[in-house]
C-alpha positions in Angstrom: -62.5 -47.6 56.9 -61.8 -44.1 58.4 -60.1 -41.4 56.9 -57.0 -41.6 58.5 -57.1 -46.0 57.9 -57.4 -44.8 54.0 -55.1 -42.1 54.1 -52.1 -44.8 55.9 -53.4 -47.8 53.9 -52.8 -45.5 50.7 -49.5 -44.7 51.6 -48.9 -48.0 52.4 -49.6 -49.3 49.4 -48.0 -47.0 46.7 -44.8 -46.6 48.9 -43.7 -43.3 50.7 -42.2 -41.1 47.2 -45.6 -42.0 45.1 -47.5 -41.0 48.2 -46.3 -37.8 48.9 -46.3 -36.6 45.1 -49.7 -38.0 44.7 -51.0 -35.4 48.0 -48.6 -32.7 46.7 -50.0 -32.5 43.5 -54.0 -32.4 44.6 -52.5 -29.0 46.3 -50.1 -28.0 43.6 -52.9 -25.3 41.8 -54.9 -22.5 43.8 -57.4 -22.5 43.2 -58.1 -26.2 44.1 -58.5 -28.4 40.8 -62.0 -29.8 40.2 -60.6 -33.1 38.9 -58.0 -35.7 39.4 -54.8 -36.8 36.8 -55.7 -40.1 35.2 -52.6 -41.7 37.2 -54.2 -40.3 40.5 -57.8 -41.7 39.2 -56.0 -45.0 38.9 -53.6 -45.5 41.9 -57.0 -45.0 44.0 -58.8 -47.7 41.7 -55.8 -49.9 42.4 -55.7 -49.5 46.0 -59.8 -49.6 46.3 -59.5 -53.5 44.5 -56.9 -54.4 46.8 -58.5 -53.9 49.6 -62.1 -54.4 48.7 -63.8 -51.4 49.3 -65.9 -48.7 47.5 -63.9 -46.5 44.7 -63.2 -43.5 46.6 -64.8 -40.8 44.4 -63.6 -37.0 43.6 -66.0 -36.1 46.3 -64.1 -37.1 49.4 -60.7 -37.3 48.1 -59.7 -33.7 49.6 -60.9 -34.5 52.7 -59.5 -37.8 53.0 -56.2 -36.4 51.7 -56.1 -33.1 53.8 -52.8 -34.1 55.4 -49.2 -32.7 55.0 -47.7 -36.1 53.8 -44.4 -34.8 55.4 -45.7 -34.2 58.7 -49.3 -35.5 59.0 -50.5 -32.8 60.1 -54.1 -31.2 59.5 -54.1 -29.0 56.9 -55.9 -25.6 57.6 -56.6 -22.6 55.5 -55.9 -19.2 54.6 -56.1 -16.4 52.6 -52.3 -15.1 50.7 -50.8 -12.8 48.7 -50.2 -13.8 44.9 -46.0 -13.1 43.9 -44.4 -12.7 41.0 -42.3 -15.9 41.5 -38.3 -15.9 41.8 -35.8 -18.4 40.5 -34.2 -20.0 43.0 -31.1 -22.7 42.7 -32.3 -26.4 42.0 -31.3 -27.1 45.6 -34.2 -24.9 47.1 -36.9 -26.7 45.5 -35.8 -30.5 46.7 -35.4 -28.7 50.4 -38.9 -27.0 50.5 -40.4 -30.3 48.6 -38.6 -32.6 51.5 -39.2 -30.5 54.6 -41.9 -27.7 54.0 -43.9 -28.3 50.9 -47.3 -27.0 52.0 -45.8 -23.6 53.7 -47.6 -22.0 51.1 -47.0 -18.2 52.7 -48.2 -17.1 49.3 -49.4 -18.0 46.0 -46.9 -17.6 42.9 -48.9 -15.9 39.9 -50.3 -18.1 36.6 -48.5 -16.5 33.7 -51.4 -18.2 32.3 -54.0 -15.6 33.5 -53.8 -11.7 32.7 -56.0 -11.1 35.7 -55.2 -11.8 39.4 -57.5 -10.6 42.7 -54.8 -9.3 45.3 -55.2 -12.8 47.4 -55.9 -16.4 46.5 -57.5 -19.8 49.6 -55.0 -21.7 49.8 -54.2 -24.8 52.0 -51.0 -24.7 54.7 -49.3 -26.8 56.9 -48.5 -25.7 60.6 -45.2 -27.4 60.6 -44.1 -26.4 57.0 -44.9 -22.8 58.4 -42.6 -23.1 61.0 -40.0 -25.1 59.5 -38.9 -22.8 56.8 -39.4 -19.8 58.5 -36.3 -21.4 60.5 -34.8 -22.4 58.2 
């Protein structure tokens, strides 16, 4: 299977929702995570039974999954700006999740971490760029 078979097979499979939070959440942390959730680990173990092929391992799964699951498009990279975050209304967040989740114009600081550089590689979507700067 290709990449982009796996990728629509996938999504096919666990249903449009699961799908998207599943992509969304390999690109949730900057820098990149070095491991998968157990429920990501075993939605891919489900879907590689099903269709009888090799368990896709940690390996390939970012560039299998290096999509915008909103607009299939390629994701690219760059290099942004880490921001103090702001609180924004409830309403915001569903918007940006629905139409431009992988934007990603900058990076919101860990309150976890005392030290930051002054940019962090992210990943970005063309068309989330565009979309929310009209929106």
């Amino acid at each position: 299977m290709t990449t982009e078979q796996i990728r629509n097979g996938f999504k096919k499979f666990i249903g449009d929702e699961k799908y998207n939070h599943f992509v969304l959440t390999l690109y949730e942390a900057f820098p990149l995570r070095g491991r998968l959730f157990f429920w990501q680990e075993e939605l891919l173990k489900k879907f590689s039974n099903e269709f009888q092929i090799d368990q896709i391992e940690f390996e390939n799964v970012y560039n299998i999954f290096n999509h915008c699951p909103v607009h299939n498009y390629e994701l690219k990279n760059d290099d942004v700006s880490i921001v103090d975050g702001e609180i924004l209304p409830e309403e915001f967040y569903q918007k940006e999740k629905n139409l431009f989740p992988m934007a990603n114009f900058n990076a919101p600081r860990n309150l976890e971490r005392f030290r930051y550089p002054k940019s962090v590689a992210i990943v970005y979507c063309d068309k989330c760029r565009k979309v929310k700067r009209g929106w």
